[in-house]
Amino acid sequence: MTDRLSARFATCKSQGRAALITFVTAGDPTVADTPAILDALVEGGADIIELGMPFTDPMADGPAIELANLRSLGSGTKTKDIFALSAAFRQRHPDTPLVLMGYANPMLVRGSDWFADQCKAAGVDGVICVDVPPEEDAEIGPALRGAGIHLIRLATPTTDAARLPAVLSGASGFLYQVAVAGITGKQQASQAAIEQAVGALKKATELPIAVGFGVRSAEQAGAIGRVADGVVVGSAIVDIIGSHGDAAAPFVKEFVAALRSALNANSPHFRETAA
Amino acid sequence: MPDTITLPNSLRSQPDASGHFGAFGGRYVAETLMPLILELEKVYKEAKQDPAFDAEFAELLRSYVGRPNPLYYAERLTEALRADAPEGKGAKIYLKREELNHTGAHKINNCIGQALLARRMGKKKVIAETGAGQHGVATATVAALFGMECKIFMGAKDVERQKPNVFRMKLLGAEVIPVVSGSQTLKDAMNDALRHWVSNVHDTFYIIGTAAGPHPYPELVRDFQSIIGKEAREQILELEGRLPDMLIAPVGGGSNAIGLFHPFLDDTDVKMIGVEAAGEGLEGKHAASLAGGKSGILHGNRTYLLQDEDGQITEAHSISAGLDYPGIGPEHSWLHEIGRVQYMPITDDEALASFQKLSALEGIIPALESAHAIASAEKVAPTLDADQILIVNLSGRGDKDIFTVASALGVEM
Ligand SMILES: Cc1ncc(COP(=O)(O)O)c(C=O)c1O
């Protein structure tokens, strides 16, 4: 089986740069606007797309993504729309990995098997479920693994060495290193703290390590990209959609392109081809 | 105490080691919070084994909260219901007087217990969510008592609706943070409290106000509130020489109800009714998660929730802010599914009528939450024999509700 996620991380590695992982909320501001925004992410140079499933109560998210959730639900986004958006994305972009990110209740309301089947049918590669820790893996893990969908786990600044094996067991695709103890968007971790955390994780796992939460600028992304296998940017993109609404796509593309240049700048490969 | 012996097949031995009550409960939180929740579980287990912890809790309940509070025979209410009941019917109604506690409700029992745990964990800051402000006031009170810094998250709409309690919390030294996200009520206050907690786990203890949330909260809140049922059990044995036939309590998240019920769960002859807020009626807007919801995951636990077919949480409604929540504690979901407790919906209008009736008949102004339980008792007592005994949990006093009730009745103040 060709695994889009590992193939993409391998490509990035061969290019000597970190993968650019971008997050937007599905249906923000409307379902009709999402395809153009997803295309803008890819055209701007995103390697992996995280598509947020909106939830009424996104309690791990800061104001930017919370508002995106409410805009999306306010314009009537349904779960079936999210799978339709995913399937259409897969048609247009056969090689770009797509990861659904969200909360347990909308994912599990029809049962984990239903959710895993829908993911598979729509060409979704992985799932991040914010409020299912390893202790509750039975809710979603077996169904996803059975369908060949990666369950991407999160490690945080509070995940100590004793706990890390539990997080890693059953994790696949990549490991998401949450840079700050907190919610999305707001605080920023110091480069030193990120480097230390990534170093510790690399000793414990072969999985690619992507760092996210609080990454807002090309400069930051570039710095993190020097140590991590992937950099996740969410709130900063969601803010652009928040201010430009249905006209956001070109602005999103421009910003993503700047992020990507910063990652490319770390790479001998790109420095040569640019010269 | 003899009532705390737990038999192998006891209904009182839940949750299991991973925090589940049957299919409900669990720990559905972001990874950042998991280590802290595991630590809390460990600290709570140790505290339960520590006689000094228990002694300090008991002493504060006695000297500060004013326990034990009375089990009171509501003779005029009993007689009024008998007058309209068939010959020989009309159970004897006792009220467990939680409304006489310091701060006017059962909420303080739990806050004292959790503040002791916070101190044991070395945390000097506490946070809490509140709807009507009762749990916020109780938390601000214990924070003052323990010299802890206190932040209360409260939906902006509730801040507007519950001004006296907002002022009380400020007087007690707490910072009240209006929550403007979502529906600006209790569930959004809980979301923001969780957001704050996740960002401040290193020095902050979250005092959850009801028997819900991630394990071990439902268990420890229940244990702290079980003082209600332990006292009631002793008191009724003293007064009547036997156990009651039925217990009735209002259910928001379910802390006062589980506190009354838990010590009686293995007494199979004691029936129990938990009263859910039916708001405008089950066809309209309501807060009856068991009657109108289904199993789902929110705020750290799997439990019955009001939600749509996509799993989006729907807004609850009740005239009583303390019952205005789209979920319910996981132990109640379990007790509902195994049929040990019956749950009855009571509407805003029925609660309003009972609010006035109890005030006029007994000289006790109940909280609107508690008025739901009185309304249920009014329906049930006339179907029981006159020699049967019913205990209603009067979970709080109604002073906080007089503005709401006046406006519902069209009275200008
Ligand atoms: C007096 C009173 N009773 C009942 C409740 C409902 O909460 P619980 O179901 O946790 O007892 C509240 C909540 O604010 C309350 O203030």
mmCIF file of C-alpha atoms in Angstrom, chain A:
data_model
loop_
_atom_site.group_PDB
_atom_site.id
_atom_site.type_symbol
_atom_site.label_atom_id
_atom_site.label_comp_id
_atom_site.label_asym_id
_atom_site.label_seq_id
_atom_site.Cartn_x
_atom_site.Cartn_y
_atom_site.Cartn_z
ATOM 1 C CA MET A 1 0.000 0.000 0.000
ATOM 2 C CA THR A 2 1.336 3.431 -0.801
ATOM 3 C CA ASP A 3 0.986 5.488 2.282
ATOM 4 C CA ARG A 4 0.594 9.130 1.353
ATOM 5 C CA LEU A 5 1.774 10.393 4.751
ATOM 6 C CA SER A 6 5.016 8.449 4.907
ATOM 7 C CA ALA A 7 5.653 9.093 1.203
ATOM 8 C CA ARG A 8 5.333 12.829 1.756
ATOM 9 C CA PHE A 9 7.566 12.884 4.828
ATOM 10 C CA ALA A 10 10.123 10.862 2.851
ATOM 11 C CA THR A 11 10.003 13.350 -0.020
ATOM 12 C CA CYS A 12 10.492 16.289 2.328
ATOM 13 C CA LYS A 13 13.358 14.544 4.014
ATOM 14 C CA SER A 14 15.033 13.859 0.702
ATOM 15 C CA GLN A 15 14.700 17.570 -0.034
ATOM 16 C CA GLY A 16 16.330 18.371 3.281
ATOM 17 C CA ARG A 17 13.411 20.327 4.695
ATOM 18 C CA ALA A 18 10.517 19.952 7.084
ATOM 19 C CA ALA A 19 6.988 19.235 5.854
ATOM 20 C CA LEU A 20 4.550 22.135 5.926
ATOM 21 C CA ILE A 21 1.295 21.085 7.566
ATOM 22 C CA THR A 22 -1.572 23.545 7.370
ATOM 23 C CA PHE A 23 -4.851 23.581 9.266
ATOM 24 C CA VAL A 24 -8.179 25.095 8.259
ATOM 25 C CA THR A 25 -11.680 24.414 9.507
ATOM 26 C CA ALA A 26 -13.992 22.682 7.032
ATOM 27 C CA GLY A 27 -16.893 24.879 5.984
ATOM 28 C CA ASP A 28 -15.310 28.132 7.166
ATOM 29 C CA PRO A 29 -16.868 30.461 6.232
ATOM 30 C CA THR A 30 -19.052 28.151 4.122
ATOM 31 C CA VAL A 31 -18.775 24.701 2.583
ATOM 32 C CA ALA A 32 -18.759 26.325 -0.868
ATOM 33 C CA ASP A 33 -15.620 28.336 0.006
ATOM 34 C CA THR A 34 -13.568 25.420 1.302
ATOM 35 C CA PRO A 35 -12.385 23.818 -1.984
ATOM 36 C CA ALA A 36 -10.729 27.058 -3.176
ATOM 37 C CA ILE A 37 -9.066 27.485 0.224
ATOM 38 C CA LEU A 38 -7.775 23.893 0.202
ATOM 39 C CA ASP A 39 -6.440 24.392 -3.315
ATOM 40 C CA ALA A 40 -4.730 27.601 -2.175
ATOM 41 C CA LEU A 41 -3.013 25.656 0.608
ATOM 42 C CA VAL A 42 -1.681 23.108 -1.863
ATOM 43 C CA GLU A 43 -0.691 25.724 -4.457
ATOM 44 C CA GLY A 44 1.050 27.767 -1.775
ATOM 45 C CA GLY A 45 3.167 24.734 -0.962
ATOM 46 C CA ALA A 46 1.487 22.888 1.903
ATOM 47 C CA ASP A 47 2.580 19.258 2.104
ATOM 48 C CA ILE A 48 -0.135 17.925 4.374
ATOM 49 C CA ILE A 49 -3.642 19.283 4.976
ATOM 50 C CA GLU A 50 -5.334 19.142 8.349
ATOM 51 C CA LEU A 51 -9.029 19.694 7.880
ATOM 52 C CA GLY A 52 -10.836 20.659 11.077
ATOM 53 C CA MET A 53 -14.237 19.136 11.787
ATOM 54 C CA PRO A 54 -16.236 21.912 13.417
ATOM 55 C CA PHE A 55 -17.718 21.316 16.875
ATOM 56 C CA THR A 56 -19.999 23.470 19.007
ATOM 57 C CA ASP A 57 -17.660 23.133 21.992
ATOM 58 C CA PRO A 58 -14.036 23.212 20.834
ATOM 59 C CA MET A 59 -12.529 23.415 24.313
ATOM 60 C CA ALA A 60 -8.917 22.836 23.280
ATOM 61 C CA ASP A 61 -8.988 25.741 20.841
ATOM 62 C CA GLY A 62 -8.284 29.415 21.281
ATOM 63 C CA PRO A 63 -10.496 32.228 19.979
ATOM 64 C CA ALA A 64 -9.350 32.089 16.325
ATOM 65 C CA ILE A 65 -10.233 28.440 15.702
ATOM 66 C CA GLU A 66 -13.228 28.575 18.001
ATOM 67 C CA LEU A 67 -14.662 31.377 15.872
ATOM 68 C CA ALA A 68 -13.917 29.379 12.727
ATOM 69 C CA ASN A 69 -15.883 26.460 14.207
ATOM 70 C CA LEU A 70 -18.815 28.710 14.949
ATOM 71 C CA ARG A 71 -18.691 30.383 11.501
ATOM 72 C CA SER A 72 -18.753 26.972 9.875
ATOM 73 C CA LEU A 73 -21.606 25.587 11.959
ATOM 74 C CA GLY A 74 -23.438 28.898 11.607
ATOM 75 C CA SER A 75 -23.390 28.519 7.827
ATOM 76 C CA GLY A 76 -24.817 25.019 8.150
ATOM 77 C CA THR A 77 -21.847 22.666 7.724
ATOM 78 C CA LYS A 78 -22.787 19.022 8.282
ATOM 79 C CA THR A 79 -20.582 15.979 8.734
ATOM 80 C CA LYS A 80 -21.618 14.640 5.314
ATOM 81 C CA ASP A 81 -20.343 17.898 3.752
ATOM 82 C CA ILE A 82 -16.936 17.336 5.335
ATOM 83 C CA PHE A 83 -16.633 13.881 3.806
ATOM 84 C CA ALA A 84 -17.810 15.246 0.442
ATOM 85 C CA LEU A 85 -15.150 17.988 0.646
ATOM 86 C CA SER A 86 -12.545 15.349 1.512
ATOM 87 C CA ALA A 87 -13.517 13.044 -1.336
ATOM 88 C CA ALA A 88 -13.445 15.910 -3.836
ATOM 89 C CA PHE A 89 -10.058 17.019 -2.511
ATOM 90 C CA ARG A 90 -8.739 13.509 -2.989
ATOM 91 C CA GLN A 91 -9.870 13.627 -6.643
ATOM 92 C CA ARG A 92 -8.130 16.942 -7.279
ATOM 93 C CA HIS A 93 -4.992 16.166 -5.257
ATOM 94 C CA PRO A 94 -4.297 12.438 -5.384
ATOM 95 C CA ASP A 95 -0.947 12.666 -3.571
ATOM 96 C CA THR A 96 -1.498 15.262 -0.854
ATOM 97 C CA PRO A 97 -2.167 13.668 2.534
ATOM 98 C CA LEU A 98 -5.377 14.764 4.232
ATOM 99 C CA VAL A 99 -5.890 14.497 7.976
ATOM 100 C CA LEU A 100 -9.168 15.166 9.781
ATOM 101 C CA MET A 101 -8.794 16.900 13.126
ATOM 102 C CA GLY A 102 -11.524 17.430 15.656
ATOM 103 C CA TYR A 103 -13.365 16.321 18.760
ATOM 104 C CA ALA A 104 -14.685 12.918 19.711
ATOM 105 C CA ASN A 105 -18.409 13.553 19.758
ATOM 106 C CA PRO A 106 -18.956 14.474 16.094
ATOM 107 C CA MET A 107 -16.571 11.686 15.066
ATOM 108 C CA LEU A 108 -18.189 8.978 17.166
ATOM 109 C CA VAL A 109 -21.863 9.901 17.182
ATOM 110 C CA ARG A 110 -22.680 7.248 14.547
ATOM 111 C CA GLY A 111 -20.104 4.800 15.896
ATOM 112 C CA SER A 112 -16.381 4.490 15.277
ATOM 113 C CA ASP A 113 -16.801 1.936 12.464
ATOM 114 C CA TRP A 114 -19.035 4.297 10.541
ATOM 115 C CA PHE A 115 -16.518 7.092 10.959
ATOM 116 C CA ALA A 116 -13.555 4.939 9.921
ATOM 117 C CA ASP A 117 -15.442 3.685 6.830
ATOM 118 C CA GLN A 118 -16.323 7.225 5.793
ATOM 119 C CA CYS A 119 -12.702 8.308 6.206
ATOM 120 C CA LYS A 120 -11.527 5.431 4.077
ATOM 121 C CA ALA A 121 -14.114 6.007 1.369
ATOM 122 C CA ALA A 122 -13.248 9.713 1.199
ATOM 123 C CA GLY A 123 -9.496 9.114 0.935
ATOM 124 C CA VAL A 124 -8.660 10.532 4.366
ATOM 125 C CA ASP A 125 -5.187 9.434 5.519
ATOM 126 C CA GLY A 126 -5.224 10.154 9.212
ATOM 127 C CA VAL A 127 -7.272 11.403 12.153
ATOM 128 C CA ILE A 128 -6.383 13.577 15.124
ATOM 129 C CA CYS A 129 -8.957 13.348 17.889
ATOM 130 C CA VAL A 130 -8.178 16.009 20.455
ATOM 131 C CA ASP A 131 -10.136 14.630 23.388
ATOM 132 C CA VAL A 132 -9.437 10.908 23.129
ATOM 133 C CA PRO A 133 -6.213 10.241 25.071
ATOM 134 C CA PRO A 134 -4.500 6.827 24.880
ATOM 135 C CA GLU A 135 -6.491 5.731 27.949
ATOM 136 C CA GLU A 136 -9.690 5.824 25.865
ATOM 137 C CA ASP A 137 -8.162 4.412 22.678
ATOM 138 C CA ALA A 138 -10.855 1.722 22.439
ATOM 139 C CA GLU A 139 -13.363 4.394 21.415
ATOM 140 C CA ILE A 140 -11.701 5.111 18.081
ATOM 141 C CA GLY A 141 -8.296 3.452 17.680
ATOM 142 C CA PRO A 142 -9.305 -0.088 16.687
ATOM 143 C CA ALA A 143 -11.794 1.102 14.061
ATOM 144 C CA LEU A 144 -9.295 3.471 12.429
ATOM 145 C CA ARG A 145 -6.471 0.955 12.447
ATOM 146 C CA GLY A 146 -8.822 -1.650 11.013
ATOM 147 C CA ALA A 147 -9.608 0.681 8.117
ATOM 148 C CA GLY A 148 -5.955 1.543 7.541
ATOM 149 C CA ILE A 149 -6.332 5.142 8.744
ATOM 150 C CA HIS A 150 -3.532 6.613 10.844
ATOM 151 C CA LEU A 151 -4.409 7.672 14.381
ATOM 152 C CA ILE A 152 -2.136 10.619 15.007
ATOM 153 C CA ARG A 153 -1.384 11.199 18.658
ATOM 154 C CA LEU A 154 -0.369 14.341 20.487
ATOM 155 C CA ALA A 155 2.531 14.727 22.889
ATOM 156 C CA THR A 156 2.533 17.846 25.064
ATOM 157 C CA PRO A 157 4.892 19.640 27.447
ATOM 158 C CA THR A 158 3.163 17.765 30.289
ATOM 159 C CA THR A 159 3.739 14.341 28.688
ATOM 160 C CA ASP A 160 6.654 13.098 30.754
ATOM 161 C CA ALA A 161 9.015 10.230 30.029
ATOM 162 C CA ALA A 162 6.923 7.801 32.063
ATOM 163 C CA ARG A 163 3.839 8.547 30.034
ATOM 164 C CA LEU A 164 5.365 8.827 26.570
ATOM 165 C CA PRO A 165 5.277 5.073 25.783
ATOM 166 C CA ALA A 166 1.501 5.060 26.320
ATOM 167 C CA VAL A 167 1.146 7.955 23.868
ATOM 168 C CA LEU A 168 3.380 6.264 21.311
ATOM 169 C CA SER A 169 1.712 2.877 21.499
ATOM 170 C CA GLY A 170 -0.897 2.833 18.757
ATOM 171 C CA ALA A 171 0.287 6.165 17.314
ATOM 172 C CA SER A 172 1.027 6.248 13.610
ATOM 173 C CA GLY A 173 1.422 8.597 10.654
ATOM 174 C CA PHE A 174 3.368 11.192 12.605
ATOM 175 C CA LEU A 175 3.606 12.423 16.161
ATOM 176 C CA TYR A 176 2.156 15.841 16.831
ATOM 177 C CA GLN A 177 4.288 17.701 19.367
ATOM 178 C CA VAL A 178 2.092 20.355 20.995
ATOM 179 C CA ALA A 179 4.610 23.117 21.653
ATOM 180 C CA VAL A 180 2.852 24.802 24.579
ATOM 181 C CA ALA A 181 0.745 23.620 27.486
ATOM 182 C CA GLY A 182 -2.350 25.420 26.352
ATOM 183 C CA ILE A 183 -4.886 25.973 23.645
ATOM 184 C CA THR A 184 -4.381 26.652 19.944
ATOM 185 C CA GLY A 185 -3.387 30.058 18.724
ATOM 186 C CA LYS A 186 -2.252 32.091 21.643
ATOM 187 C CA GLN A 187 1.029 31.485 23.398
ATOM 188 C CA GLN A 188 4.338 30.735 21.754
ATOM 189 C CA ALA A 189 6.947 28.311 22.960
ATOM 190 C CA SER A 190 10.600 29.253 23.011
ATOM 191 C CA GLN A 191 12.800 27.757 20.333
ATOM 192 C CA ALA A 192 14.940 26.196 23.053
ATOM 193 C CA ALA A 193 11.964 24.430 24.615
ATOM 194 C CA ILE A 194 10.873 23.123 21.222
ATOM 195 C CA GLU A 195 14.325 21.834 20.403
ATOM 196 C CA GLN A 196 14.551 20.057 23.718
ATOM 197 C CA ALA A 197 11.125 18.459 23.308
ATOM 198 C CA VAL A 198 11.786 17.320 19.753
ATOM 199 C CA GLY A 199 15.134 15.894 20.831
ATOM 200 C CA ALA A 200 13.497 13.852 23.585
ATOM 201 C CA LEU A 201 10.801 12.538 21.246
ATOM 202 C CA LYS A 202 13.278 11.569 18.549
ATOM 203 C CA LYS A 203 14.991 9.284 21.024
ATOM 204 C CA ALA A 204 11.698 7.540 21.722
ATOM 205 C CA THR A 205 10.168 7.105 18.280
ATOM 206 C CA GLU A 206 10.872 6.628 14.593
ATOM 207 C CA LEU A 207 7.691 8.477 13.661
ATOM 208 C CA PRO A 208 8.123 11.865 11.999
ATOM 209 C CA ILE A 209 7.640 14.668 14.538
ATOM 210 C CA ALA A 210 5.539 17.687 13.650
ATOM 211 C CA VAL A 211 5.460 20.710 15.928
ATOM 212 C CA GLY A 212 2.373 22.899 16.245
ATOM 213 C CA PHE A 213 0.372 25.288 18.474
ATOM 214 C CA GLY A 214 1.376 28.942 18.417
ATOM 215 C CA VAL A 215 3.389 28.897 15.158
ATOM 216 C CA ARG A 216 2.351 32.149 13.492
ATOM 217 C CA SER A 217 5.157 33.470 11.295
ATOM 218 C CA ALA A 218 7.397 32.288 8.482
ATOM 219 C CA GLU A 219 10.383 33.066 10.657
ATOM 220 C CA GLN A 220 9.162 30.819 13.472
ATOM 221 C CA ALA A 221 8.221 28.088 11.029
ATOM 222 C CA GLY A 222 11.689 28.237 9.523
ATOM 223 C CA ALA A 223 13.358 27.964 12.914
ATOM 224 C CA ILE A 224 11.232 25.014 13.997
ATOM 225 C CA GLY A 225 11.714 23.383 10.601
ATOM 226 C CA ARG A 226 15.417 23.130 11.313
ATOM 227 C CA VAL A 227 14.773 20.614 14.111
ATOM 228 C CA ALA A 228 11.383 19.024 13.432
ATOM 229 C CA ASP A 229 10.146 16.846 10.560
ATOM 230 C CA GLY A 230 7.031 18.950 10.166
ATOM 231 C CA VAL A 231 5.649 22.339 11.178
ATOM 232 C CA VAL A 232 1.930 22.852 11.746
ATOM 233 C CA VAL A 233 0.341 26.260 11.182
ATOM 234 C CA GLY A 234 -3.348 26.754 11.975
ATOM 235 C CA SER A 235 -4.645 29.828 13.754
ATOM 236 C CA ALA A 236 -2.612 32.247 11.625
ATOM 237 C CA ILE A 237 -4.264 30.870 8.460
ATOM 238 C CA VAL A 238 -7.666 30.707 10.089
ATOM 239 C CA ASP A 239 -7.274 34.384 11.038
ATOM 240 C CA ILE A 240 -6.771 35.254 7.368
ATOM 241 C CA ILE A 241 -9.971 33.411 6.500
ATOM 242 C CA GLY A 242 -11.658 35.212 9.388
ATOM 243 C CA SER A 243 -10.791 38.615 7.983
ATOM 244 C CA HIS A 244 -11.196 37.922 4.228
ATOM 245 C CA GLY A 245 -14.124 35.491 4.287
ATOM 246 C CA ASP A 246 -15.095 34.133 0.872
ATOM 247 C CA ALA A 247 -12.282 36.146 -0.762
ATOM 248 C CA ALA A 248 -9.595 34.537 1.434
ATOM 249 C CA ALA A 249 -8.039 32.030 -0.992
ATOM 250 C CA PRO A 250 -5.388 34.284 -2.635
ATOM 251 C CA PHE A 251 -4.328 35.679 0.751
ATOM 252 C CA VAL A 252 -4.088 32.172 2.156
ATOM 253 C CA LYS A 253 -1.953 31.105 -0.788
ATOM 254 C CA GLU A 254 0.398 34.048 -0.357
ATOM 255 C CA PHE A 255 0.876 33.389 3.354
ATOM 256 C CA VAL A 256 1.399 29.649 2.871
ATOM 257 C CA ALA A 257 3.943 30.365 0.146
ATOM 258 C CA ALA A 258 5.898 32.519 2.595
ATOM 259 C CA LEU A 259 5.837 29.718 5.174
ATOM 260 C CA ARG A 260 7.033 27.282 2.578
ATOM 261 C CA SER A 261 9.891 29.554 1.466
ATOM 262 C CA ALA A 262 11.067 29.728 5.046
ATOM 263 C CA LEU A 263 11.182 25.915 5.201
ATOM 264 C CA ASN A 264 12.858 25.693 1.797
ATOM 265 C CA ALA A 265 15.521 28.108 2.983
ATOM 266 C CA ASN A 266 16.728 25.430 5.394
ATOM 267 C CA SER A 267 17.332 23.063 2.522
ATOM 268 C CA PRO A 268 20.541 22.766 0.506
ATOM 269 C CA HIS A 269 18.421 21.309 -2.284
ATOM 270 C CA PHE A 270 16.238 24.403 -2.573
ATOM 271 C CA ARG A 271 19.054 26.848 -2.014
ATOM 272 C CA GLU A 272 20.816 25.356 -5.006
ATOM 273 C CA THR A 273 17.815 25.305 -7.297
ATOM 274 C CA ALA A 274 16.933 28.866 -6.303
ATOM 275 C CA ALA A 275 20.432 30.105 -7.036
#
